[in-house]
Every structure is written in structure tokens, then in C-alpha cells.
Amino acid sequence: MTIKVISLCWFYVLLLTTTNLLQAAERPNVLLIICDDLNGYVDGFGGHPQTKTPNIARLARSGVSFTQAHCNIPICAPSRASLFTGIYPHNSGCFGFTKWDGYDVLKNSRTLMDHFRENGYQTLGTGKLMHHLVRPEWKQYGNPADYGPFAYDGNEKVAHPDVPAPYRDIGAVDGSFGPFVNLKGRTTPDGKPVSWINGRWGVNAKALRVESQQDRDLTPDELNGEWAVEQLQSRAGKPGRQPFFMGVGFIRPHTPLIVPKRFFDLFPLDSIKLPVIRPGDVEDTHARSIRGLAGGAEPDAPRTEDMGTRLFNTLVGSYASQEDAMRHFIQAYLASVASADEQIGRILDAVDNSPLKDNTIIILTSDHGWGMGEKNYLYKNSLWQESTRVPLIVRAPGVGKAKGVSTRPVSLIDIYPTLIDLCGLTHETTKNKNGHPLDGYSLKPLLENPAHGEWSGPDSVLTALYKWRMQYDPSQESYALRADNWRYIRYENGKEELYFTPDDAYEWTNLADDPAHAKTLQGFRRQLKSRIPMPGSDVPPQPPFQPKKSAATRPAAQPSAEAWKETYFAKHPAADANKDGTLPCPEYKAYREEFDPLPNK
Ligand SMILES: [Ca+2]
Ligand SMILES: [Ca+2]
């Protein structure tokens, strides 16, 4: 390549970058707040009558609440992989906890933040966003995910000293809840003194100090709230600067449910109301027919316990009664939700008390829900509504209706295309032919008209179920569809559940074997087959999402900086320093500086 040609290419790159930055300057900022394991226990989402989330309610008053929003797989890692790449688990193969960027489809597709970065945004993040952090996607990252505070016996993390055995024996994460208080004089049941530690490992592990409620170290969620507020304040009141995409991931109400005591004090134990649970509800369900304690069971294996059943039975067995057990756990969960709400309030204040208020889109959601003993199940990762449903609130200044409520079933897969639509970014989100286009649809029409907006997505939300396996075959997994009035579940062994939600809000009565609903059941079977490639399917899979080109979209014919980089990569394979088959900007820049300096440098 001659120097003249290189100069010309570089000129195009500069021109495109400058154009991107100019366009970007007029684009709104994005603030994506994601809580962990937060179910419908949020004001306005009908979950628990005692929930205290005044700040989330404040956000809802200024935006649109989606009351039938669901996750696409109800457990942390694959749900986040799907949300942040906009690709269903069945199209990526990512159903589990293997690093998301190890999947060919996901590695060759852009994450939400990488796409914003590519479109001229500053990307800022803190806390738990994706399960595996890829640093080059972020301009700045505050704190990596930290599940602390943890109780610590001097040797290992243990359950909170308030938690009785045998529940505490489940461990420091799932078996632990209680207030973040001074632990002086407290011990484990075998007499070891207990103190506090953060959730990091090795050299990053750090003791947390609690003298009193006023004099103590901050929790990881408080540190993330503080970081986000500082970043927002430093960007407020500076018009014309590069817009930002900020992701803030709060850990609570993920276990261990450990938050400052004042949040527990908001929910006196005796006052806690219990969820509506029908005795024997579990009997006509089939989740247990596919699971065993170790994470798997043969389809015809006898009914065995799974994690949700194990947590429920163990909790109940650790207190005087089921009611007593549930009151303790729900108190800790409500306290954790209230603590996350307080941090969300600080962030809202930072936006609303500054010029950022009018040009910052705010999205609040969770990676999945949590079952609170319904169907004798205390956990996430079920295909019932307690696990699949999430709060979702979108505030889009100048676009979305204030106090809007949409009851249309939508899902986390729709967040990525919605943000592309609202910010006028290019729809090209794959890095090359091995990537996959976005599976979701823009919620913008529902933001403009929550009750009657035109929805171009499917009629029902698709949720897959996580199960530990060495390898996943999308045609052999378990799935749920949530349509306007129905929930349909098909487990991997072919067993089914069908609920008519207008008459059965708690999904108590499985109608799958009722001949009166045979036609509806057939309809859902066909619908699922049309969305998941299954053996023997006579319906071809849906074509991938083909977005309409909006005026703000960069014309496809224009050569992109990315395409130029691909060409450069082909000529300079050595630039791929870590040999992972991709050439992100930092690698590209480092290579150029060292081995292929630009002519004008
Ligand atoms: Ca989670
Ligand atoms: Ca039932």
C-alpha cells in the first residue's frame, strides 16, 4: 500500500470519526440502571404491598412503566449476555455461565456499550453489568461487580450470624441475609469471631469496618451510587460535549441480602405480609420433572428437589414455622430493594438537578425476578412469572409519555433496539458475518403511546430456562411464552403448563391437560416451534429482525471506519496481539503506534 493510499484511507477514517462525533453531540445520553434479582416488589408493579421504592416511583411518574416486561432467561449471566448483545440464548447458544465472549455469535456481535462507543459515545460503567467484564468496551469503569458485604470467619466467607442452621449452611451467598451492623462479640455456631469483608478475591479482598451505623465503610452498592453521581455531576452543565452511555449495576436484592440496618428497620418483622400461596399449587407443575439437586436429572427420573425447592424447604426448616421463615427472608429482601432504591434516588437527583435532565434517557430494570415461596420455590430460574417478570421503566425526554403504563408483553431483548432507535445509531451491530443481528424490537411506539402504540414485535415474550449442561442444543431446552392473556411453558421433556392469566393471576391452575383449551395449546406449540428451531418442526424459523432504516441511520453504502479496520486487520494480522480473532480499537492503536506509525506522526 502506498503512502498516498494510506493517507487517503486515514482521511476517510478521520472524516467519519469527526462526522460521528458531530452527530453524537446532538444525541441524548443514556443511563441504564440494572438491579440484580429484582422481581415485581417495586411500587407500581403490584408485587408486595409493603415495598418502599419512592425513587423508582418518581422515575415511573416521569416515564413509561412496562408492567408485563420479562427476561429472556431467568438467571444472571445468560440474561445479561442476552440483554447486552440483543441476541436470544437460542441464537447464540449462551444459556449458561461460560464467558459470553467465548460464543462465536456473541464475540462477533457488538454489545450495547461497544455499539455506543463505535457511534461516538463515551462509555462509562460500574458494578454488575455483564457477568464477564471486557474492559476495552468502556472508557471508564468504576468498580467491578462485588456481591459484598460478606460475613467472614477469619478463614472463609460465611452466612450472616443472624441466620439459623441449616439455612446458613447453604453458604455465604445464597444462605445469608441480615443487617450490616457492628459484629463485635458475634461468632459462628462453632465459636469463630465474625467480621465483614468485601466480595473480592486475593489481593483485592478487603475488610469492611462497621463501628456504628454512622461510622462505617460503604457497601459496594453505595460505592457504585457514589461513582455514578460523581461522573454525572462532572458531565452536567457542559453542553456540546461527547454524549455518554452509562451503565450502573446494583447487586441488591441479590443474595447475600445484607444492607444497612436502617433498611431492615423500615420493615418490622411482625408487620411483614406474606405472599399469596395456594397449598398444593406445585402439584400440577412439571419443573421438578427435569431437575435434580446436582443440576440435572433424566427426563423420567423421579421428582427430586432443585435449588428453589431446596432453598424453600431449608428456610422453612430453619424457623418455627413457614410464616416465620418467610417473614425473615422477605424482610431482608424488602430492605435490600429499599437500599437499591435509595441509590437510584441519588442518581436521579444528580440527573434531575442538572441540565442532563432534558437530554438523558433513563432505563431501569433487572436481569430477572425471584420466586418468594410460590409453588414452594424460593429462587430465580423458573419459567413462572415470579422469575421471568422484571420491572422495566423507560424515561425518554421529548419522546415518552410521563406516567405512561404499557401492559404489552415485551422483554429485555427489546432494550438494545429501543436505544438504537431513540439515539439514532446505525442498526449494523455485527462485527462480521459470524455475528447475529438484533432479535428484539424498538419500544419507541409504546413510549409515545403506551396504550395503543403500534408494536411490530411478536405477540408473546420468549423466555428460556437455564440448566447446567456441558453443551446446549436450543431445540432441547425448556421455554415459556407469555402472551397477553396466557402463559405457556414447554419443558425439555415435552411436559407443558398453560395458564389463563386474566382469571388466574397467580398461575395456579395448569390448563394444559384440559380438553377445553386444546386449541389454544396447539396454537402455542406452533408459535414456539416457529421461534425455536425444533426437530420435526413444519414451520420455518422466523427470519431475523430486519430494522427499518430511519433518517438518522448512517447510509449503508458509506464505508465505515469499522470496514476500513477490517481491511487493515486482513493486511496486518500481527496487530491482533492477544490472538482472539478481533481487532478492537486499543489493539489497533497500540499496533499502529509501535509498528505502523501514521505518515503525519
Ligand atoms: Ca441476577
Ligand atoms: Ca398449580
XYZ file of C-alpha atoms in Angstrom, residues 44-498:
455
model
C -46.388 0.288 40.578
C -45.578 -3.327 39.701
C -48.019 -4.943 42.098
C -45.505 -7.194 43.792
C -45.569 -6.624 47.552
C -47.883 -4.214 49.370
C -45.173 -3.039 51.791
C -42.404 -2.372 49.305
C -40.741 1.033 49.696
C -39.365 2.345 46.422
C -40.245 6.067 46.336
C -37.388 6.885 43.959
C -38.300 4.230 41.414
C -41.888 5.507 41.694
C -40.571 9.012 40.950
C -38.844 7.703 37.833
C -42.075 5.926 36.802
C -44.011 9.201 37.107
C -41.719 10.764 34.529
C -41.626 7.832 32.099
C -43.341 4.687 30.879
C -43.675 1.540 33.014
C -43.893 -1.806 31.260
C -45.919 -3.993 33.598
C -45.542 -7.166 31.515
C -41.808 -6.988 30.862
C -39.972 -10.287 31.110
C -36.410 -11.515 30.914
C -35.310 -13.919 28.178
C -33.613 -16.359 30.546
C -34.165 -16.082 34.313
C -30.636 -16.279 35.687
C -27.843 -13.695 35.886
C -25.083 -14.479 33.388
C -27.031 -15.561 30.272
C -29.775 -12.974 30.904
C -27.221 -10.187 30.930
C -25.420 -11.657 27.908
C -28.721 -11.606 26.031
C -29.735 -8.098 27.186
C -26.362 -6.516 26.370
C -25.935 -8.221 22.985
C -29.613 -8.118 21.959
C -29.457 -11.794 20.959
C -31.642 -14.628 22.282
C -29.900 -17.543 24.027
C -31.197 -19.916 21.342
C -29.478 -17.845 18.644
C -26.164 -17.517 20.486
C -26.025 -20.830 22.381
C -25.323 -18.850 25.576
C -27.672 -20.466 28.115
C -25.189 -20.728 30.964
C -22.262 -19.273 32.853
C -19.473 -19.785 30.325
C -17.920 -16.418 29.410
C -20.243 -14.759 26.915
C -17.427 -13.655 24.605
C -16.414 -17.279 24.143
C -19.503 -17.829 21.972
C -18.790 -17.291 18.307
C -22.062 -15.448 17.639
C -21.646 -13.085 20.612
C -17.931 -12.476 20.078
C -18.677 -11.338 16.534
C -21.576 -9.113 17.515
C -21.307 -5.784 19.286
C -22.500 -5.345 22.831
C -24.729 -2.374 23.545
C -21.882 -0.359 25.057
C -19.456 -1.284 22.292
C -22.020 -0.142 19.731
C -22.462 3.179 21.540
C -18.672 3.550 21.714
C -18.447 2.848 17.987
C -21.075 5.553 17.404
C -19.089 8.250 19.169
C -20.301 7.898 22.762
C -18.244 7.831 25.931
C -18.984 4.524 27.659
C -18.975 4.579 31.437
C -19.826 1.670 33.691
C -19.769 0.493 37.271
C -20.929 -2.516 39.282
C -22.504 -5.673 37.886
C -23.443 -5.229 34.244
C -22.358 -8.174 32.146
C -21.179 -11.192 34.108
C -17.777 -11.018 32.445
C -16.317 -7.568 32.047
C -14.497 -6.727 28.808
C -12.547 -3.593 29.714
C -11.839 -2.181 26.230
C -15.580 -1.653 25.732
C -15.539 1.010 28.436
C -13.820 4.366 28.521
C -14.078 4.314 32.291
C -15.150 1.566 34.672
C -15.781 2.456 38.321
C -15.932 -0.769 40.329
C -16.189 -4.337 39.119
C -19.077 -6.450 40.475
C -18.819 -7.091 44.221
C -21.534 -9.160 45.951
C -20.492 -7.934 49.413
C -20.670 -7.175 52.230
C -19.965 -10.736 53.364
C -19.680 -12.139 56.859
C -16.193 -13.650 57.354
C -14.908 -16.083 59.988
C -11.206 -15.297 59.513
C -10.800 -18.149 57.084
C -13.730 -18.016 54.681
C -16.939 -16.175 53.908
C -19.858 -17.457 55.946
C -23.548 -16.735 56.399
C -24.694 -13.734 58.463
C -24.609 -14.688 62.180
C -28.369 -13.981 62.468
C -29.212 -16.833 60.062
C -30.016 -20.135 61.793
C -28.867 -23.567 60.651
C -29.486 -25.457 58.476
C -30.245 -22.499 56.131
C -26.901 -20.860 56.941
C -25.080 -23.995 55.810
C -26.226 -23.259 52.235
C -23.415 -20.732 52.229
C -22.225 -17.144 52.301
C -24.128 -16.121 49.163
C -27.438 -17.991 48.940
C -27.752 -18.805 52.650
C -27.125 -15.335 54.019
C -29.223 -12.307 54.985
C -29.223 -9.756 57.785
C -28.292 -6.194 58.708
C -24.841 -4.683 58.069
C -24.067 -3.941 61.743
C -21.161 -3.915 64.173
C -20.347 -7.615 64.669
C -18.208 -7.206 67.816
C -18.774 -10.237 70.054
C -20.639 -12.182 67.349
C -19.472 -15.670 66.389
C -20.305 -18.543 64.073
C -22.143 -21.526 65.661
C -18.720 -23.170 66.204
C -17.409 -20.134 68.063
C -15.294 -18.302 65.469
C -15.464 -14.494 65.671
C -17.214 -12.943 62.667
C -16.236 -9.755 60.869
C -17.031 -8.132 57.495
C -15.240 -8.461 54.190
C -15.982 -7.265 50.666
C -16.713 -9.660 47.834
C -13.375 -9.562 46.067
C -10.745 -12.258 45.996
C -6.982 -12.396 46.657
C -5.224 -9.089 46.981
C -8.461 -7.190 46.333
C -10.247 -8.710 49.338
C -10.644 -6.023 51.977
C -12.068 -5.961 55.486
C -15.097 -3.697 55.874
C -15.300 -1.625 59.026
C -18.577 -1.072 60.895
C -18.256 0.781 64.203
C -21.796 2.052 64.112
C -24.466 2.812 61.506
C -22.970 6.280 61.109
C -19.307 5.292 61.266
C -18.713 2.524 58.755
C -17.295 1.668 55.341
C -19.575 1.978 52.344
C -21.208 -1.083 50.783
C -20.375 -1.946 47.152
C -23.786 -0.605 46.042
C -23.134 2.659 47.894
C -19.719 2.938 46.211
C -21.339 2.424 42.812
C -24.018 5.015 43.552
C -21.315 7.465 44.599
C -19.222 6.812 41.493
C -22.227 7.300 39.208
C -23.195 10.573 40.908
C -19.644 11.932 40.607
C -19.475 11.029 36.927
C -22.868 12.605 36.223
C -22.007 15.796 38.092
C -18.725 16.159 36.218
C -20.630 15.919 32.927
C -23.555 18.163 33.838
C -23.656 21.728 32.560
C -21.184 21.126 29.755
C -23.277 21.340 26.567
C -21.850 20.211 23.252
C -19.574 17.589 24.710
C -19.485 13.964 23.688
C -22.633 12.170 24.894
C -22.302 9.222 27.245
C -23.713 5.776 27.730
C -23.560 4.934 31.432
C -24.358 1.514 32.885
C -24.864 1.177 36.640
C -25.360 -2.324 38.062
C -26.571 -2.679 41.643
C -26.123 -6.042 43.377
C -29.083 -5.924 45.769
C -31.534 -7.584 46.067
C -29.222 -10.444 45.002
C -28.130 -12.567 47.973
C -26.496 -12.178 50.451
C -29.333 -9.833 51.495
C -27.041 -7.688 53.649
C -27.755 -3.929 53.781
C -27.518 -1.229 56.493
C -29.800 -1.807 59.471
C -31.990 1.241 58.871
C -33.457 -0.525 55.835
C -34.399 -3.536 57.977
C -35.972 -1.122 60.477
C -38.362 0.069 57.738
C -39.997 -3.383 57.777
C -40.695 -4.592 61.346
C -40.741 -8.386 61.333
C -44.203 -8.746 62.872
C -45.728 -6.495 60.230
C -44.460 -8.380 57.169
C -47.283 -9.529 54.917
C -46.845 -12.893 53.251
C -47.326 -13.572 49.540
C -50.490 -15.348 48.456
C -49.549 -19.011 48.209
C -52.055 -21.751 47.430
C -51.324 -25.004 49.253
C -50.647 -27.761 46.746
C -50.115 -25.271 43.891
C -46.976 -27.156 42.918
C -48.795 -30.426 42.250
C -49.867 -29.701 38.653
C -46.470 -28.251 37.610
C -43.562 -30.012 35.897
C -40.347 -28.078 36.590
C -39.197 -30.729 39.021
C -39.521 -33.464 36.409
C -36.415 -32.128 34.633
C -34.197 -31.304 37.571
C -32.144 -32.826 40.298
C -30.147 -31.301 43.119
C -26.889 -31.517 41.200
C -28.450 -29.569 38.365
C -29.733 -32.309 36.087
C -31.969 -35.370 36.036
C -33.057 -37.757 33.334
C -36.461 -36.794 31.878
C -38.204 -39.733 33.555
C -36.282 -39.578 36.829
C -38.445 -39.448 39.948
C -39.302 -35.972 41.199
C -36.330 -34.542 43.008
C -35.502 -31.246 44.605
C -33.985 -28.347 42.713
C -32.352 -25.149 44.006
C -35.627 -23.233 44.513
C -37.238 -26.125 46.354
C -34.084 -26.733 48.352
C -33.861 -23.090 49.462
C -37.574 -23.009 50.322
C -37.621 -26.264 52.296
C -34.369 -25.468 54.101
C -35.523 -21.960 55.034
C -38.834 -23.266 56.347
C -36.975 -25.985 58.274
C -34.748 -23.405 59.967
C -37.539 -21.466 61.736
C -40.503 -22.308 63.963
C -42.972 -22.096 61.081
C -43.191 -21.389 57.355
C -44.698 -17.970 58.154
C -41.844 -17.082 60.499
C -39.256 -18.230 57.944
C -40.813 -16.257 55.106
C -41.156 -13.109 57.237
C -37.409 -13.144 57.960
C -36.458 -13.621 54.330
C -38.981 -11.118 52.937
C -37.884 -8.504 55.476
C -34.303 -8.835 54.180
C -35.460 -8.760 50.548
C -37.620 -5.647 51.054
C -34.735 -3.993 52.935
C -32.402 -4.789 50.034
C -34.868 -3.385 47.484
C -35.239 -0.208 49.588
C -31.448 0.167 49.759
C -31.137 -0.125 45.958
C -33.967 2.405 45.621
C -32.024 4.906 47.751
C -29.001 4.668 45.426
C -31.287 5.043 42.402
C -32.676 8.193 44.071
C -29.192 9.700 44.400
C -28.573 9.083 40.701
C -31.957 10.553 39.721
C -31.186 13.645 41.797
C -27.868 14.094 40.011
C -29.649 13.974 36.639
C -32.755 15.954 37.549
C -30.925 18.763 39.332
C -28.806 19.449 36.266
C -29.188 20.176 32.532
C -28.761 16.427 31.963
C -32.436 16.070 32.840
C -33.658 17.080 29.379
C -31.294 15.020 27.255
C -30.671 11.825 29.242
C -32.655 8.650 28.603
C -33.019 6.571 31.764
C -33.833 2.873 31.753
C -34.344 0.922 34.951
C -34.717 -2.833 35.022
C -33.483 -6.130 36.484
C -31.887 -9.223 34.939
C -34.811 -11.456 36.099
C -37.190 -11.852 39.012
C -37.315 -14.005 42.131
C -39.836 -16.535 43.453
C -40.828 -15.852 47.066
C -42.132 -19.292 48.047
C -44.898 -19.549 45.425
C -45.086 -23.186 44.265
C -42.760 -23.955 47.224
C -39.944 -22.307 45.295
C -37.555 -19.666 46.678
C -35.173 -18.693 43.895
C -34.838 -17.401 40.336
C -34.573 -19.634 37.249
C -38.124 -20.878 36.868
C -40.431 -20.323 33.893
C -43.159 -18.983 36.179
C -43.924 -15.272 36.321
C -42.135 -14.648 39.634
C -38.804 -15.457 37.926
C -39.449 -14.171 34.408
C -41.125 -10.842 35.141
C -38.973 -7.763 35.719
C -39.709 -4.128 36.427
C -38.973 -2.001 33.357
C -39.241 1.778 33.287
C -38.090 3.966 30.409
C -37.841 7.727 30.600
C -37.105 9.219 27.184
C -37.268 13.041 27.326
C -39.299 14.509 24.473
C -40.462 11.060 23.328
C -42.036 9.046 26.141
C -45.263 9.876 27.938
C -44.987 10.764 31.618
C -46.867 8.362 33.927
C -47.302 6.010 30.966
C -48.184 2.373 31.530
C -47.886 -0.305 28.866
C -49.294 -3.769 29.558
C -47.999 -5.277 26.327
C -45.688 -8.254 26.867
C -42.164 -7.073 25.996
C -38.750 -8.239 27.109
C -35.168 -7.311 27.871
C -34.184 -8.237 24.298
C -36.027 -5.061 23.223
C -33.803 -2.654 25.172
C -30.924 -2.640 22.653
C -33.056 -1.869 19.540
C -35.022 0.712 21.551
C -31.843 2.611 22.410
C -30.639 2.448 18.802
C -33.975 3.912 17.745
C -34.029 6.653 20.412
C -30.413 7.702 19.823
C -30.372 7.391 16.027
C -27.483 4.923 15.907
C -26.691 2.661 12.992
C -28.541 -0.679 13.043
C -25.425 -2.581 11.995
C -24.466 -4.327 15.234
C -22.493 -7.293 13.917
C -18.723 -7.190 13.539
C -18.711 -9.637 10.632
C -20.747 -12.431 9.054
C -20.358 -14.638 12.122
C -22.311 -12.187 14.270
C -26.086 -12.143 14.589
C -28.488 -9.220 14.056
C -30.601 -7.976 16.952
C -33.537 -10.180 17.931
C -35.660 -7.517 19.656
C -37.875 -4.651 18.554
C -37.951 -0.971 19.408
C -40.277 0.046 22.246
C -40.397 3.619 20.937
C -44.011 3.412 19.626
C -45.072 2.237 23.100
C -43.169 5.091 24.741
C -45.031 7.580 22.540
C -48.379 5.865 23.019
C -48.237 3.334 25.871
C -51.813 2.095 25.490
C -52.218 1.963 21.715
C -48.770 2.337 20.167
C -48.099 0.131 17.165
C -45.958 -2.826 18.232
C -44.036 -4.559 15.477
C -42.590 -7.293 17.691
C -44.050 -10.736 18.367
C -47.288 -11.184 20.354
C -45.578 -13.142 23.086
C -42.371 -12.905 25.089
C -39.956 -15.819 24.837
C -38.044 -16.992 27.917
C -35.589 -19.905 28.005
C -34.637 -21.831 31.134
C -31.086 -22.274 32.393
C -29.932 -25.762 33.244
C -26.367 -26.841 33.801
C -25.056 -28.754 30.794
C -21.753 -29.283 29.001
C -23.347 -28.121 25.766
C -26.688 -26.580 24.822
C -28.953 -27.635 21.987
C -31.596 -24.910 21.542
C -34.086 -27.490 20.286
C -33.751 -29.462 23.536
C -34.215 -26.702 26.112
C -37.233 -25.572 28.149
C -39.123 -22.393 27.209
C -42.046 -20.193 28.172
C -44.182 -17.847 26.089
C -46.055 -15.013 27.800
C -48.839 -13.602 25.619
C -51.468 -11.017 26.569
C -53.690 -13.478 28.453
C -51.688 -16.662 28.614
C -48.521 -18.268 29.879
C -47.394 -21.384 28.041
C -44.456 -23.493 29.262
C -42.845 -26.387 27.446
C -40.158 -28.285 29.315
C -37.366 -30.147 27.590
C -39.143 -33.462 28.250
C -42.287 -32.278 26.445
C -44.367 -31.671 29.605
C -46.436 -28.494 29.410
C -48.175 -25.882 31.541
C -50.817 -23.408 30.379
